[in-house]
Coordinates of C-alpha atoms and ligand atoms in Angstrom, one line a residue:
M195 CA -8.5 22.7 -93.6
P196 CA -11.4 23.9 -91.6
T197 CA -14.1 25.7 -93.5
L198 CA -16.8 28.1 -92.5
H199 CA -20.3 27.4 -93.7
P200 CA -22.5 30.5 -93.5
L201 CA -26.1 29.3 -92.8
S202 CA -29.3 30.8 -93.8
R203 CA -30.7 33.5 -91.6
R204 CA -33.5 31.3 -90.7
R205 CA -31.3 29.3 -88.4
L206 CA -29.9 32.3 -86.7
L207 CA -31.7 32.4 -83.3
T208 CA -31.9 35.4 -81.1
G209 CA -31.8 34.8 -77.4
A210 CA -35.5 35.2 -76.9
A211 CA -36.4 33.0 -79.9
A212 CA -34.0 30.4 -78.7
S213 CA -35.4 30.1 -75.2
A214 CA -38.9 29.9 -76.6
L215 CA -37.8 27.1 -78.8
A216 CA -36.1 25.4 -75.8
M217 CA -39.4 25.3 -74.0
T218 CA -41.4 23.7 -76.8
I219 CA -39.0 21.3 -78.4
P220 CA -37.6 18.4 -76.4
P221 CA -33.9 17.8 -76.5
R222 CA -32.8 16.2 -79.8
L223 CA -31.5 12.8 -78.8
A224 CA -31.0 11.1 -82.1
A225 CA -27.6 11.7 -83.8
E226 CA -27.6 13.8 -86.9
T227 CA -25.1 13.0 -89.6
A228 CA -24.6 15.1 -92.6
A229 CA -24.4 13.6 -96.1
D230 CA -20.6 14.0 -96.1
G231 CA -20.3 11.9 -92.9
F232 CA -19.9 14.7 -90.4
R233 CA -21.7 14.3 -87.1
V234 CA -23.6 17.6 -86.7
I235 CA -23.5 19.1 -83.2
R236 CA -25.7 22.1 -82.4
P237 CA -24.9 24.0 -79.3
R238 CA -28.2 25.5 -78.3
P239 CA -30.5 26.4 -75.4
G240 CA -32.3 23.4 -73.8
T241 CA -33.6 22.3 -70.5
A242 CA -32.4 19.7 -68.0
Q243 CA -33.8 18.1 -64.9
L244 CA -30.8 18.8 -62.8
L245 CA -32.7 18.5 -59.5
A246 CA -35.2 16.0 -58.1
P247 CA -38.3 15.5 -60.3
D248 CA -40.5 17.6 -58.0
R249 CA -38.3 20.7 -58.7
P250 CA -38.4 22.9 -61.8
A251 CA -36.2 22.0 -64.8
T252 CA -33.3 24.3 -65.6
A253 CA -32.7 26.2 -68.7
I254 CA -29.2 25.3 -69.9
W255 CA -27.0 25.6 -73.0
G256 CA -25.9 22.3 -74.3
Y257 CA -24.6 20.5 -77.4
D258 CA -27.7 19.4 -79.2
G259 CA -29.5 21.1 -76.3
T260 CA -28.5 18.4 -73.7
V261 CA -26.1 18.3 -70.8
P262 CA -23.8 16.5 -71.1
G263 CA -23.9 16.8 -74.9
P264 CA -24.0 13.7 -77.1
T265 CA -21.3 11.1 -76.2
L266 CA -19.1 10.6 -79.2
R267 CA -17.4 7.3 -79.7
V268 CA -14.8 6.2 -82.1
K269 CA -12.1 3.5 -82.3
R270 CA -8.5 4.5 -81.8
G271 CA -7.1 5.6 -85.1
E272 CA -10.5 6.5 -86.5
E273 CA -11.4 9.9 -87.6
V274 CA -13.6 12.3 -85.6
K275 CA -15.6 14.4 -88.0
V276 CA -17.8 17.0 -86.2
R277 CA -19.6 19.9 -87.7
L278 CA -20.3 22.5 -85.1
V279 CA -23.4 24.5 -86.0
N280 CA -23.8 27.4 -83.6
E281 CA -27.4 27.9 -82.6
L282 CA -26.5 30.0 -79.5
P283 CA -27.1 33.8 -79.3
E284 CA -23.3 34.3 -79.0
P285 CA -20.1 33.0 -80.5
T286 CA -18.6 29.6 -79.4
L287 CA -16.3 26.8 -80.5
I288 CA -15.2 23.3 -79.4
H289 CA -12.0 22.4 -77.6
W290 CA -11.1 18.7 -77.5
H291 CA -9.6 18.3 -74.1
G292 CA -6.7 15.9 -73.8
L293 CA -6.6 15.0 -77.5
R294 CA -3.2 15.1 -79.1
L295 CA -4.5 16.4 -82.3
P296 CA -3.3 18.8 -85.0
N297 CA -3.1 22.3 -83.7
A298 CA -5.7 23.8 -86.1
M299 CA -8.3 21.5 -84.6
D300 CA -7.6 22.5 -81.0
G301 CA -10.5 24.9 -80.8
V302 CA -8.8 27.8 -78.9
P303 CA -10.2 31.3 -79.8
H304 CA -7.7 33.5 -81.8
L305 CA -4.8 31.1 -81.2
T306 CA -6.0 28.3 -83.5
Q307 CA -9.3 29.6 -85.0
M308 CA -11.8 32.4 -84.9
P309 CA -14.8 32.0 -82.7
V310 CA -17.8 30.7 -84.6
A311 CA -20.5 33.4 -84.8
P312 CA -24.2 32.6 -84.2
G313 CA -25.6 30.9 -87.3
N314 CA -22.1 29.9 -88.6
S315 CA -20.5 26.5 -88.5
F316 CA -17.0 25.0 -88.3
D317 CA -15.7 21.5 -89.2
Y318 CA -13.5 19.6 -86.8
R319 CA -11.7 16.7 -88.4
F320 CA -8.9 14.7 -86.9
V321 CA -7.7 11.2 -86.1
A322 CA -8.1 10.1 -82.5
P323 CA -4.5 9.0 -81.7
D324 CA -5.1 7.6 -78.2
A325 CA -7.8 5.3 -76.8
G326 CA -9.4 6.5 -73.6
T327 CA -11.8 8.9 -71.9
F328 CA -11.7 12.4 -73.3
W329 CA -14.1 15.3 -73.3
Y330 CA -15.0 18.4 -75.4
H331 CA -16.1 21.8 -74.2
S332 CA -16.4 25.4 -75.2
H333 CA -13.2 27.4 -74.8
L334 CA -14.8 30.8 -75.2
Y335 CA -16.2 32.7 -72.2
S336 CA -15.4 29.3 -70.7
S337 CA -16.5 30.3 -67.2
E338 CA -20.0 31.0 -68.4
Q339 CA -20.4 28.6 -71.3
L340 CA -19.3 25.6 -69.3
A341 CA -21.4 26.7 -66.3
R342 CA -24.4 26.7 -68.6
G343 CA -23.6 23.1 -69.7
L344 CA -21.5 23.3 -72.9
Y345 CA -19.5 20.1 -72.6
G346 CA -19.7 16.4 -73.6
V347 CA -17.6 13.3 -73.7
L348 CA -15.5 11.6 -76.4
I349 CA -14.7 8.0 -75.8
V350 CA -12.0 6.5 -77.9
D351 CA -12.2 2.7 -77.8
E352 CA -9.2 0.4 -77.5
P353 CA -8.3 -1.6 -80.7
E354 CA -9.3 -4.8 -78.8
P355 CA -12.2 -5.3 -76.5
V356 CA -11.4 -4.7 -72.9
D357 CA -12.0 -7.3 -70.1
I358 CA -15.2 -5.7 -68.5
D359 CA -18.9 -6.4 -68.3
R360 CA -20.2 -2.8 -68.1
D361 CA -18.9 0.5 -69.4
V362 CA -20.3 3.3 -67.2
L363 CA -19.8 7.0 -67.8
L364 CA -20.0 9.4 -64.9
V365 CA -19.8 13.1 -65.9
L366 CA -19.6 15.1 -62.7
D367 CA -20.7 18.8 -62.3
D368 CA -21.7 21.1 -59.5
W369 CA -24.3 23.8 -60.4
R370 CA -24.9 27.1 -58.8
L371 CA -28.7 27.6 -59.1
T372 CA -31.2 30.1 -58.0
P373 CA -34.1 29.1 -55.7
A374 CA -36.2 28.8 -58.9
S375 CA -33.7 26.3 -60.3
A376 CA -32.2 28.6 -62.9
V377 CA -28.5 28.8 -63.6
D378 CA -27.3 31.7 -61.3
E379 CA -26.4 34.2 -64.0
A380 CA -26.1 37.1 -61.5
T381 CA -22.8 35.7 -60.2
F382 CA -21.2 35.2 -63.6
R383 CA -18.0 37.3 -63.7
S384 CA -18.0 37.5 -59.9
F385 CA -14.8 39.1 -58.7
F386 CA -15.0 37.2 -55.5
D387 CA -15.2 33.8 -57.2
A388 CA -12.3 34.7 -59.5
A389 CA -10.1 35.8 -56.6
H390 CA -10.8 32.7 -54.6
G391 CA -11.4 29.1 -55.5
G392 CA -13.5 29.8 -58.6
R393 CA -17.2 29.3 -59.3
M394 CA -18.6 26.4 -57.3
G395 CA -22.2 25.3 -56.8
G396 CA -24.0 23.2 -54.3
H397 CA -26.0 21.0 -56.6
F398 CA -24.2 18.0 -57.8
T399 CA -25.1 16.1 -61.0
V400 CA -23.9 13.0 -62.7
N401 CA -24.7 12.9 -66.4
G402 CA -27.0 15.9 -65.8
T403 CA -29.2 14.1 -63.2
P404 CA -29.0 14.4 -59.4
R405 CA -28.7 10.7 -58.7
L406 CA -27.7 7.9 -61.1
T407 CA -28.6 4.3 -60.6
I408 CA -26.0 1.8 -62.0
P409 CA -27.5 -1.7 -62.4
V410 CA -24.9 -4.4 -61.7
K411 CA -24.8 -8.2 -61.1
T412 CA -22.7 -9.9 -58.5
N413 CA -19.2 -10.6 -59.8
E414 CA -19.3 -8.4 -62.8
R415 CA -16.5 -6.0 -63.6
L416 CA -17.4 -2.4 -64.2
R417 CA -15.4 0.2 -66.0
L418 CA -16.3 3.6 -64.5
R419 CA -15.2 6.6 -66.5
L420 CA -15.2 9.6 -64.2
V421 CA -15.0 13.1 -65.8
N422 CA -14.9 16.3 -63.7
A423 CA -16.7 18.9 -65.8
A424 CA -17.1 21.4 -63.0
N425 CA -15.8 24.9 -63.5
A426 CA -13.6 24.9 -60.4
R427 CA -14.4 22.2 -57.9
V428 CA -11.9 19.5 -57.1
M429 CA -13.9 16.4 -56.7
P430 CA -12.9 13.7 -54.3
V431 CA -14.9 10.6 -55.3
R432 CA -15.3 7.5 -53.2
I433 CA -17.0 4.2 -53.9
D434 CA -18.4 2.6 -50.9
R435 CA -17.3 -0.9 -49.9
H436 CA -15.6 -1.7 -53.2
R437 CA -12.0 -1.9 -54.3
A438 CA -11.3 0.5 -57.2
M439 CA -8.4 -0.1 -59.5
V440 CA -7.1 3.0 -61.3
M441 CA -6.7 1.9 -64.9
A442 CA -6.2 5.2 -66.7
I443 CA -5.8 8.9 -65.8
D444 CA -6.6 11.8 -68.2
G445 CA -7.4 9.2 -70.9
Q446 CA -4.0 7.5 -70.8
P447 CA -3.5 4.0 -69.5
A448 CA -1.7 3.8 -66.1
E449 CA 0.1 0.9 -64.5
P450 CA -3.0 -0.3 -62.6
F451 CA -3.0 0.5 -58.9
A452 CA -5.7 0.3 -56.1
A453 CA -7.2 3.7 -55.2
R454 CA -6.4 4.3 -51.5
D455 CA -9.7 3.7 -49.5
G456 CA -11.5 3.4 -52.8
R457 CA -11.1 7.2 -53.3
V458 CA -9.8 9.2 -56.2
M459 CA -9.4 13.0 -56.6
L460 CA -10.3 14.7 -59.8
A461 CA -9.2 18.3 -60.6
P462 CA -11.6 20.1 -63.0
G463 CA -10.9 18.7 -66.4
S464 CA -9.5 15.4 -65.2
R465 CA -10.7 12.0 -66.0
V466 CA -10.1 8.7 -64.1
D467 CA -11.0 5.2 -65.5
L468 CA -11.6 2.7 -62.7
F469 CA -12.2 -1.0 -62.8
V470 CA -14.6 -2.0 -60.0
D471 CA -15.4 -5.7 -59.3
A472 CA -19.0 -6.0 -58.0
T473 CA -18.2 -8.2 -55.0
L474 CA -21.3 -7.7 -52.9
G475 CA -24.2 -10.1 -52.8
P476 CA -27.4 -10.0 -54.9
G477 CA -29.7 -7.2 -53.9
A478 CA -26.9 -5.1 -52.3
R479 CA -26.7 -1.3 -52.8
A480 CA -23.5 0.8 -52.6
P481 CA -23.3 4.6 -53.1
I482 CA -20.7 6.5 -55.0
L483 CA -20.0 9.7 -53.0
I484 CA -18.4 13.1 -53.4
E485 CA -16.8 14.6 -50.4
H486 CA -18.2 18.0 -49.7
N487 CA -18.1 20.2 -46.6
R488 CA -16.5 17.5 -44.5
G489 CA -19.4 15.2 -45.4
E490 CA -20.2 13.0 -48.3
V491 CA -22.9 13.5 -50.9
P492 CA -24.2 10.4 -52.7
I493 CA -24.3 11.0 -56.5
A494 CA -24.8 7.5 -57.8
E495 CA -25.6 4.0 -56.5
M496 CA -24.6 0.6 -57.6
A497 CA -27.8 -1.4 -57.4
Y498 CA -27.2 -5.1 -57.5
D499 CA -29.6 -7.4 -59.3
T500 CA -31.4 -9.8 -56.9
G501 CA -30.9 -12.7 -59.3
A502 CA -28.0 -15.2 -59.6
P503 CA -24.4 -13.8 -59.8
S504 CA -23.1 -13.3 -63.3
R505 CA -20.3 -15.8 -62.7
P506 CA -19.3 -17.9 -59.6
A507 CA -16.4 -15.6 -58.7
P508 CA -15.1 -12.2 -59.7
R509 CA -12.7 -12.0 -62.6
G510 CA -9.0 -12.4 -61.7
D511 CA -6.4 -9.7 -61.6
V512 CA -6.6 -6.8 -63.9
R513 CA -4.5 -6.5 -67.0
P514 CA -3.3 -3.0 -67.9
L515 CA -5.1 -1.3 -70.8
P516 CA -3.2 -1.5 -74.1
A517 CA -0.6 1.3 -74.3
N518 CA -1.2 4.3 -76.5
P519 CA 1.6 5.6 -78.8
L520 CA 3.2 7.9 -76.3
P521 CA 7.0 8.4 -76.0
E522 CA 8.6 5.6 -74.1
R523 CA 11.6 7.7 -73.2
I524 CA 11.9 11.3 -72.3
E525 CA 15.4 12.7 -72.8
F526 CA 16.2 15.0 -69.9
H527 CA 19.6 16.0 -71.2
G528 CA 19.3 19.3 -73.0
A529 CA 15.7 19.7 -71.8
F530 CA 14.1 23.1 -71.8
R531 CA 13.6 23.9 -68.1
L532 CA 11.4 26.6 -66.7
D533 CA 10.1 27.6 -63.3
V534 CA 6.5 28.6 -63.4
P535 CA 5.4 30.4 -60.3
L536 CA 1.7 30.6 -59.8
D537 CA 0.8 33.9 -58.0
G538 CA -2.2 36.1 -57.2
G539 CA -5.6 35.6 -55.7
M540 CA -7.3 37.2 -52.8
M541 CA -4.6 36.7 -50.2
A542 CA -1.9 38.1 -52.4
M543 CA -3.9 41.0 -53.5
M544 CA -4.4 42.5 -50.1
G545 CA -1.3 44.5 -50.6
M546 CA -2.1 45.6 -54.1
R547 CA -5.4 47.5 -53.4
G548 CA -4.0 50.7 -54.8
T549 CA -3.5 49.3 -58.2
M550 CA -6.8 47.5 -58.5
G551 CA -9.3 50.3 -58.0
P552 CA -12.9 49.7 -56.9
G553 CA -15.4 47.7 -58.9
M554 CA -13.0 46.1 -61.3
G555 CA -14.5 42.7 -61.7
P556 CA -13.7 40.3 -64.6
G557 CA -15.8 41.4 -67.5
R558 CA -16.1 41.2 -71.2
G559 CA -15.0 44.7 -71.7
A560 CA -11.7 45.7 -72.9
V561 CA -10.3 42.9 -75.0
P562 CA -12.9 42.1 -77.6
G563 CA -13.8 38.5 -77.7
H564 CA -11.5 37.5 -74.9
G565 CA -13.9 37.4 -72.0
I566 CA -11.4 39.1 -69.8
D567 CA -11.0 42.6 -68.6
P568 CA -7.3 43.4 -68.3
S569 CA -7.9 45.5 -65.2
A570 CA -9.1 42.3 -63.4
R571 CA -6.0 40.3 -64.0
I572 CA -6.0 38.6 -60.6
W573 CA -3.6 35.7 -61.3
T574 CA -0.2 35.3 -63.0
L575 CA 1.7 32.5 -64.5
A576 CA 5.5 32.9 -64.5
G577 CA 4.9 36.6 -63.7
M578 CA 2.5 37.2 -66.6
A579 CA -1.2 37.6 -66.7
S580 CA -2.7 36.7 -70.0
S581 CA -5.8 35.4 -71.7
G582 CA -3.6 32.6 -73.0
H583 CA -4.3 33.6 -76.5
D584 CA -2.8 37.1 -76.8
G585 CA 0.6 38.5 -76.1
P586 CA 3.9 36.6 -76.6
P587 CA 4.4 32.9 -75.9
M588 CA 5.6 31.8 -72.5
F589 CA 8.3 29.8 -74.4
S590 CA 9.0 28.4 -77.7
V591 CA 10.8 25.1 -78.4
R592 CA 11.8 23.0 -81.3
R593 CA 9.7 20.0 -82.1
G594 CA 11.0 16.9 -80.2
R595 CA 12.6 18.8 -77.3
T596 CA 11.8 17.8 -73.8
V597 CA 10.1 20.5 -71.7
M598 CA 10.3 20.4 -67.9
L599 CA 8.1 22.8 -66.0
N600 CA 8.2 23.4 -62.3
F601 CA 4.9 24.7 -61.1
I602 CA 5.4 26.6 -57.9
N603 CA 2.1 27.4 -56.3
R604 CA 2.6 30.4 -54.1
T605 CA -1.1 31.0 -53.6
A606 CA -3.7 30.0 -51.0
F607 CA -5.7 27.9 -53.6
P608 CA -5.2 24.7 -55.5
H609 CA -4.8 25.1 -59.3
G610 CA -5.4 22.4 -62.0
M611 CA -2.8 23.1 -64.6
H612 CA -3.7 21.9 -68.0
V613 CA -1.4 21.6 -71.0
H614 CA -2.9 21.4 -74.5
G615 CA -1.9 19.0 -77.2
H616 CA 0.5 16.9 -75.0
H617 CA 0.4 14.5 -72.1
F618 CA 3.0 14.8 -69.4
R619 CA 4.7 12.9 -66.7
L620 CA 4.7 13.9 -63.1
L621 CA 8.3 13.8 -61.8
S622 CA 9.1 12.6 -58.3
R623 CA 10.3 15.2 -55.8
L624 CA 13.8 13.8 -55.3
D625 CA 15.0 12.6 -58.7
D626 CA 13.9 12.6 -62.3
G627 CA 11.9 9.4 -61.9
W628 CA 8.2 9.7 -62.7
K629 CA 4.8 8.4 -61.5
P630 CA 3.4 5.4 -63.5
Y631 CA 0.8 7.4 -65.3
W632 CA 0.4 10.3 -67.7
L633 CA -1.6 13.5 -67.1
D634 CA -3.0 16.4 -69.1
T635 CA -4.2 18.3 -66.0
M636 CA -2.2 18.5 -62.8
L637 CA -3.6 19.5 -59.5
V638 CA -1.1 21.7 -57.7
E639 CA -2.1 22.1 -54.1
A640 CA -1.8 25.5 -52.3
M641 CA 1.8 26.3 -51.4
Q642 CA 3.1 23.2 -53.1
S643 CA 5.2 22.5 -56.2
A644 CA 5.0 19.9 -58.9
R645 CA 7.5 19.2 -61.7
I646 CA 6.3 17.8 -65.0
A647 CA 8.0 16.7 -68.2
F648 CA 6.9 16.1 -71.7
V649 CA 8.2 15.7 -75.2
A650 CA 7.0 18.7 -77.2
D651 CA 6.3 16.6 -80.3
N652 CA 3.2 18.4 -81.5
P653 CA 3.9 21.5 -83.6
G654 CA 1.7 24.6 -83.1
K655 CA 0.5 27.1 -80.6
W656 CA -0.8 25.5 -77.4
M657 CA -2.4 26.8 -74.3
L658 CA -1.2 26.1 -70.8
H659 CA -3.7 27.3 -68.2
C660 CA -5.4 26.7 -64.9
H661 CA -8.6 24.7 -65.5
M662 CA -10.4 26.5 -62.7
L663 CA -12.1 28.5 -65.4
E664 CA -12.4 31.8 -63.4
H665 CA -8.7 31.7 -62.8
Q666 CA -8.0 31.0 -66.4
E667 CA -10.1 34.0 -67.4
T668 CA -8.4 36.4 -65.0
G669 CA -4.8 35.8 -65.9
M670 CA -3.8 32.3 -65.1
A671 CA -3.2 31.3 -68.7
A672 CA -0.4 31.3 -71.2
W673 CA 0.5 29.7 -74.5
F674 CA 3.7 28.1 -75.8
E675 CA 4.9 27.3 -79.3
V676 CA 6.4 24.1 -80.7
T677 CA 8.1 24.9 -84.0
Ligands
LIG1251 CU1 -10.4 21.6 -71.0 CU2 -7.9 24.7 -72.3 O1 -9.2 23.2 -71.6
LIG1252 CU1 -6.3 28.2 -60.6

């Protein structure tokens, strides 16, 4: 069972003291492990050089004061033991995105645990059931806490070594900054953002830096682990002049396939693992780009060594990553089926002016600790607007039953629908066949539908929400129960 450890008052930082500290103490880079084997992670204020070195650094909130937070790494089947020690001036907690873990460890405020107050701590302890690329982030005031930098990556290694030469993590974000390079706090809780595509920023970072150099040698094989940590931006990523094989999506191995035009699309919250063979000659350079405003922004660069190739020819065909223990079959007979229309947003609200009233932006007002003002419920899921952790469940099913959800996006915006505690299949349009991969976050384009199916085999109370965090916080969230 999780336990709370009240800490001495000495550790309780006020906002002002915390920022003063952030200016004088460099980010803690070394891992801190407690005597009982828990990896201690301290969300706290810090600074990051998000822009070019000639621009000012940015005050952020990060796990251990860094963005991304420390990369945690375990082997499949090993235990993750993390002690969250809150050194922020407000409550927080950690959600482990994409992990099929016991419900009590899921880190959802009120639904699975109470928020961790400043100065308090919480122990997360669970076995990592699946190998792959996962991430962790705050799930409280998510729109603000993630925009400030509270996220990190959890890599779960395959039981056997994988056939690659380099393992490269690329955590993508877009920041909305002021001209002085500060996180733009004035537009937190912006009604406009919430009613449109969500909070987006014009400053792209990879692993918290504006441009990453990836050293490679000719004929090496790279595993690129892409993570979209942005609040709301869908990231189309392209690797110039290289063939990219999609090996895993949302942490789970896929039947390998070549990304069309070397391009993959990541909804907020999604991950894609690519194998890329370095087939250019010594000294070559190839950018990795994000499509933006009909152009492309380089975010990283493969920089080839000028020396001899690592081997005479690239490695041969890729072998699929070893399977994780996911259900091999999904029984559709007797499945629980539900249509889930997605409604709301600016276009839909034109006709509802009378009920909205002036100046009703999303705020922290009326529901204590929920980060949402009920008067600003802009979006609905299956006809209901919720914080996702109050009110009745969207549905309740017996453990082991198949759940089929039909997301019907009737809005003018894409939504990245995320299911907690389970991975699901994307069903084809015409029959009940499915795509050769698993997902935990499904991008449903404007005015499109998508049908998913999963075995509800993980008991507990699980959230189901849009991962555009401003949508999540203004109604596009729900929870379901597996009994
Ligand atoms: Cu990545 Cu409910 O979240
Ligand atoms: Cu959305």
